């Protein structure tokens, strides 16, 4: 059986933690981070001294940017950690790269318990600068950044301009409609109603969606995730070491981290993105199939990305994403494949990547309270858009 | 409309300044004859370094597009069309640009377009208009 040969299966999630999700939060970025990390360490039944690895994506860019104000370097001293391995950095398979890298560090034998975290304070930053955006060109003067230089001269200002072109192409090739795409935003909001921590909890109607203004056609304001201040932490443990914990270990059954196309937003498959490479790799590393998945947390930085991940992961047929989500019943909390059960980033808040892992574990452990789906043991998490794409298949033991 | 301009490099110089001769230059590999973009010192297909900026027809079609309505900065004239153009020379040979001089609501995927240059300082931006003939 191929599953026995793969290193990631020896790694499990043993604890999760999350700070308040503020809009904005009165706490500092580091205070939010400590809240999340302490909660996760305690949830795993571990102590600070057990943590011997730290991973983050994208880590600290050495510029105090609200997109990622805290990295492993800052956290290690603040928590008094003694680590055998640590790492961060933007270049990798997207927002859950910290999970993938941390799992590999354990699998390689460098450490036993890795603290993976992600802190973001875009809400506080927007109190100061209304246009503070994550995916935008921040260079000064003539642009020499390796990919933005091909976009900014044409006033591609935000990532939404690029993702909107994926949506337009999907609409054109497969007949996807705006009423179908609306179901991503509507489903997330319906789920957020049951999540106390969600940023937006007022129910949303199709009319509300269609009335919301276009940002970059065919994407509207309600197709964009909502910034927040929050930190999320996940504990990864070597499986033998995980047996002592208080939670049933959630095994990393398979990882998808492939990129078989240029790292580019326009030179890749416009409706498959890097997600298709990453998802293909994931299924090659497991005996499970898409039919086994009980819940899916799929990146919704922009709504179209969730639809493209549904197709990339084979959770529905290629080109059939619109039909699959039509009416919303299949992807609702009580549907055949509940997605983004905490409200996703569209309504829950842009915790950016690890929020999906936190929610997947909450569901698998039956801790999701009013938004709990039917019990299940297999969940998939996928994050990123364009050339950013990482996914993991999680199995509760 | 204000635009942030690119830095010039040995590889990108002809792409950004070819408009001075009213020609669009795209990198092409001599041994395998394939075009590629963005320009680089090596062919991504066969790894040959015999590559050079080569004039193309400047004609193609809209592979996809978006109409931007958001006032990201006060200097933008709204709305405007961003498009990925697929050039006639080779399937999948694409670049990001703007479709101009056209009612945004009239832009369609598959629409035939041709290049038109906009000079700003020492840069000639390759923009696209609806094909004339
Ligand atoms: Zn070649």
PDB file of C-alpha atoms in Angstrom, chain A residues 130-131 137-144 146 149-158 160-162 164-169 172 213-219 264-270, chain B residues 1-8 12 15-16 37-39 62-73 76 80 82-84 92 94-98 109 120-123 125-127:
ATOM      1  CA  UNK A 130      -7.157  52.483   3.861  1.00  0.00           C
ATOM      2  CA  UNK A 131      -5.434  50.854   0.894  1.00  0.00           C
ATOM      3  CA  UNK A 137       2.879  46.084  -5.486  1.00  0.00           C
ATOM      4  CA  UNK A 138       4.831  47.713  -2.698  1.00  0.00           C
ATOM      5  CA  UNK A 139       7.960  48.637  -4.642  1.00  0.00           C
ATOM      6  CA  UNK A 140       9.018  52.274  -4.815  1.00  0.00           C
ATOM      7  CA  UNK A 141      10.104  53.937  -8.066  1.00  0.00           C
ATOM      8  CA  UNK A 142      10.652  51.902 -11.245  1.00  0.00           C
ATOM      9  CA  UNK A 143       9.296  48.403 -10.770  1.00  0.00           C
ATOM     10  CA  UNK A 144      11.790  45.547 -10.900  1.00  0.00           C
ATOM     11  CA  UNK A 146       9.990  39.713 -10.915  1.00  0.00           C
ATOM     12  CA  UNK A 149       6.744  44.543 -13.379  1.00  0.00           C
ATOM     13  CA  UNK A 150       4.634  42.807 -16.050  1.00  0.00           C
ATOM     14  CA  UNK A 151       1.363  43.882 -14.437  1.00  0.00           C
ATOM     15  CA  UNK A 152       1.623  47.257 -12.719  1.00  0.00           C
ATOM     16  CA  UNK A 153       2.340  49.303 -15.858  1.00  0.00           C
ATOM     17  CA  UNK A 154      -1.165  48.221 -16.928  1.00  0.00           C
ATOM     18  CA  UNK A 155      -2.665  49.245 -13.592  1.00  0.00           C
ATOM     19  CA  UNK A 156      -3.136  45.756 -12.281  1.00  0.00           C
ATOM     20  CA  UNK A 157      -3.166  47.158  -8.781  1.00  0.00           C
ATOM     21  CA  UNK A 158      -4.585  44.323  -6.716  1.00  0.00           C
ATOM     22  CA  UNK A 160      -8.363  40.744  -7.496  1.00  0.00           C
ATOM     23  CA  UNK A 161      -7.682  41.997 -11.044  1.00  0.00           C
ATOM     24  CA  UNK A 162      -5.862  38.746 -11.804  1.00  0.00           C
ATOM     25  CA  UNK A 164     -11.235  38.229 -11.728  1.00  0.00           C
ATOM     26  CA  UNK A 165      -9.753  37.196 -15.068  1.00  0.00           C
ATOM     27  CA  UNK A 166      -9.788  33.542 -13.935  1.00  0.00           C
ATOM     28  CA  UNK A 167     -13.470  33.968 -13.056  1.00  0.00           C
ATOM     29  CA  UNK A 168     -14.260  35.599 -16.409  1.00  0.00           C
ATOM     30  CA  UNK A 169     -12.517  32.753 -18.237  1.00  0.00           C
ATOM     31  CA  UNK A 172     -16.796  31.880 -20.657  1.00  0.00           C
ATOM     32  CA  UNK A 213     -20.760  46.751  -6.246  1.00  0.00           C
ATOM     33  CA  UNK A 214     -18.259  45.430  -8.750  1.00  0.00           C
ATOM     34  CA  UNK A 215     -14.621  45.742  -7.750  1.00  0.00           C
ATOM     35  CA  UNK A 216     -13.223  44.007 -10.839  1.00  0.00           C
ATOM     36  CA  UNK A 217     -15.767  42.244 -13.044  1.00  0.00           C
ATOM     37  CA  UNK A 218     -17.167  39.697 -12.563  1.00  0.00           C
ATOM     38  CA  UNK A 219     -16.054  39.895  -8.907  1.00  0.00           C
ATOM     39  CA  UNK A 264       3.090  33.468 -12.591  1.00  0.00           C
ATOM     40  CA  UNK A 265      -0.461  34.742 -12.426  1.00  0.00           C
ATOM     41  CA  UNK A 266      -0.955  34.902 -16.217  1.00  0.00           C
ATOM     42  CA  UNK A 267       1.334  32.169 -17.648  1.00  0.00           C
ATOM     43  CA  UNK A 268      -0.506  29.335 -15.860  1.00  0.00           C
ATOM     44  CA  UNK A 269      -3.692  27.412 -16.528  1.00  0.00           C
ATOM     45  CA  UNK A 270      -6.265  30.155 -15.995  1.00  0.00           C
TER      46      UNK A 270
ATOM     47  CA  UNK B   1      -4.092  57.854 -16.321  1.00  0.00           C
ATOM     48  CA  UNK B   2      -0.967  57.523 -14.209  1.00  0.00           C
ATOM     49  CA  UNK B   3       1.052  54.349 -14.525  1.00  0.00           C
ATOM     50  CA  UNK B   4       3.884  52.861 -12.517  1.00  0.00           C
ATOM     51  CA  UNK B   5       6.693  52.185 -14.971  1.00  0.00           C
ATOM     52  CA  UNK B   6       8.974  49.142 -15.136  1.00  0.00           C
ATOM     53  CA  UNK B   7      12.725  49.067 -14.643  1.00  0.00           C
ATOM     54  CA  UNK B   8      14.648  48.194 -17.803  1.00  0.00           C
ATOM     55  CA  UNK B  12      13.160  43.437 -20.972  1.00  0.00           C
ATOM     56  CA  UNK B  15       9.823  44.638 -25.003  1.00  0.00           C
ATOM     57  CA  UNK B  16       9.395  48.006 -23.323  1.00  0.00           C
ATOM     58  CA  UNK B  37       7.142  35.625 -22.206  1.00  0.00           C
ATOM     59  CA  UNK B  38       8.263  37.213 -19.946  1.00  0.00           C
ATOM     60  CA  UNK B  39      11.700  37.546 -21.580  1.00  0.00           C
ATOM     61  CA  UNK B  62      -8.537  38.570 -25.695  1.00  0.00           C
ATOM     62  CA  UNK B  63      -8.017  35.349 -23.664  1.00  0.00           C
ATOM     63  CA  UNK B  64      -9.733  36.861 -20.662  1.00  0.00           C
ATOM     64  CA  UNK B  65     -10.312  40.307 -19.159  1.00  0.00           C
ATOM     65  CA  UNK B  66     -11.729  42.269 -16.273  1.00  0.00           C
ATOM     66  CA  UNK B  67     -13.229  45.724 -15.942  1.00  0.00           C
ATOM     67  CA  UNK B  68     -11.671  47.390 -12.922  1.00  0.00           C
ATOM     68  CA  UNK B  69     -14.096  49.669 -11.060  1.00  0.00           C
ATOM     69  CA  UNK B  70     -12.154  50.212  -7.858  1.00  0.00           C
ATOM     70  CA  UNK B  71     -10.392  53.536  -7.241  1.00  0.00           C
ATOM     71  CA  UNK B  72      -7.211  52.016  -5.834  1.00  0.00           C
ATOM     72  CA  UNK B  73      -5.539  55.410  -6.185  1.00  0.00           C
ATOM     73  CA  UNK B  76      -6.923  56.139 -12.035  1.00  0.00           C
ATOM     74  CA  UNK B  80     -10.635  50.499 -17.293  1.00  0.00           C
ATOM     75  CA  UNK B  82      -7.232  44.770 -17.972  1.00  0.00           C
ATOM     76  CA  UNK B  83      -6.825  41.790 -20.287  1.00  0.00           C
ATOM     77  CA  UNK B  84      -4.671  38.769 -20.926  1.00  0.00           C
ATOM     78  CA  UNK B  92      -0.658  30.065 -25.147  1.00  0.00           C
ATOM     79  CA  UNK B  94       0.155  35.503 -23.484  1.00  0.00           C
ATOM     80  CA  UNK B  95       0.791  38.852 -21.903  1.00  0.00           C
ATOM     81  CA  UNK B  96      -1.101  41.150 -19.580  1.00  0.00           C
ATOM     82  CA  UNK B  97      -2.150  44.534 -20.973  1.00  0.00           C
ATOM     83  CA  UNK B  98      -5.069  46.927 -21.323  1.00  0.00           C
ATOM     84  CA  UNK B 109     -13.226  36.946 -24.749  1.00  0.00           C
ATOM     85  CA  UNK B 120       5.599  57.369 -21.040  1.00  0.00           C
ATOM     86  CA  UNK B 121       9.132  58.664 -20.446  1.00  0.00           C
ATOM     87  CA  UNK B 122      11.463  56.057 -22.019  1.00  0.00           C
ATOM     88  CA  UNK B 123       8.870  53.271 -21.992  1.00  0.00           C
ATOM     89  CA  UNK B 125       3.641  50.394 -23.202  1.00  0.00           C
ATOM     90  CA  UNK B 126       2.088  47.813 -25.556  1.00  0.00           C
ATOM     91  CA  UNK B 127      -1.661  48.392 -25.190  1.00  0.00           C
TER      92      UNK B 127
END
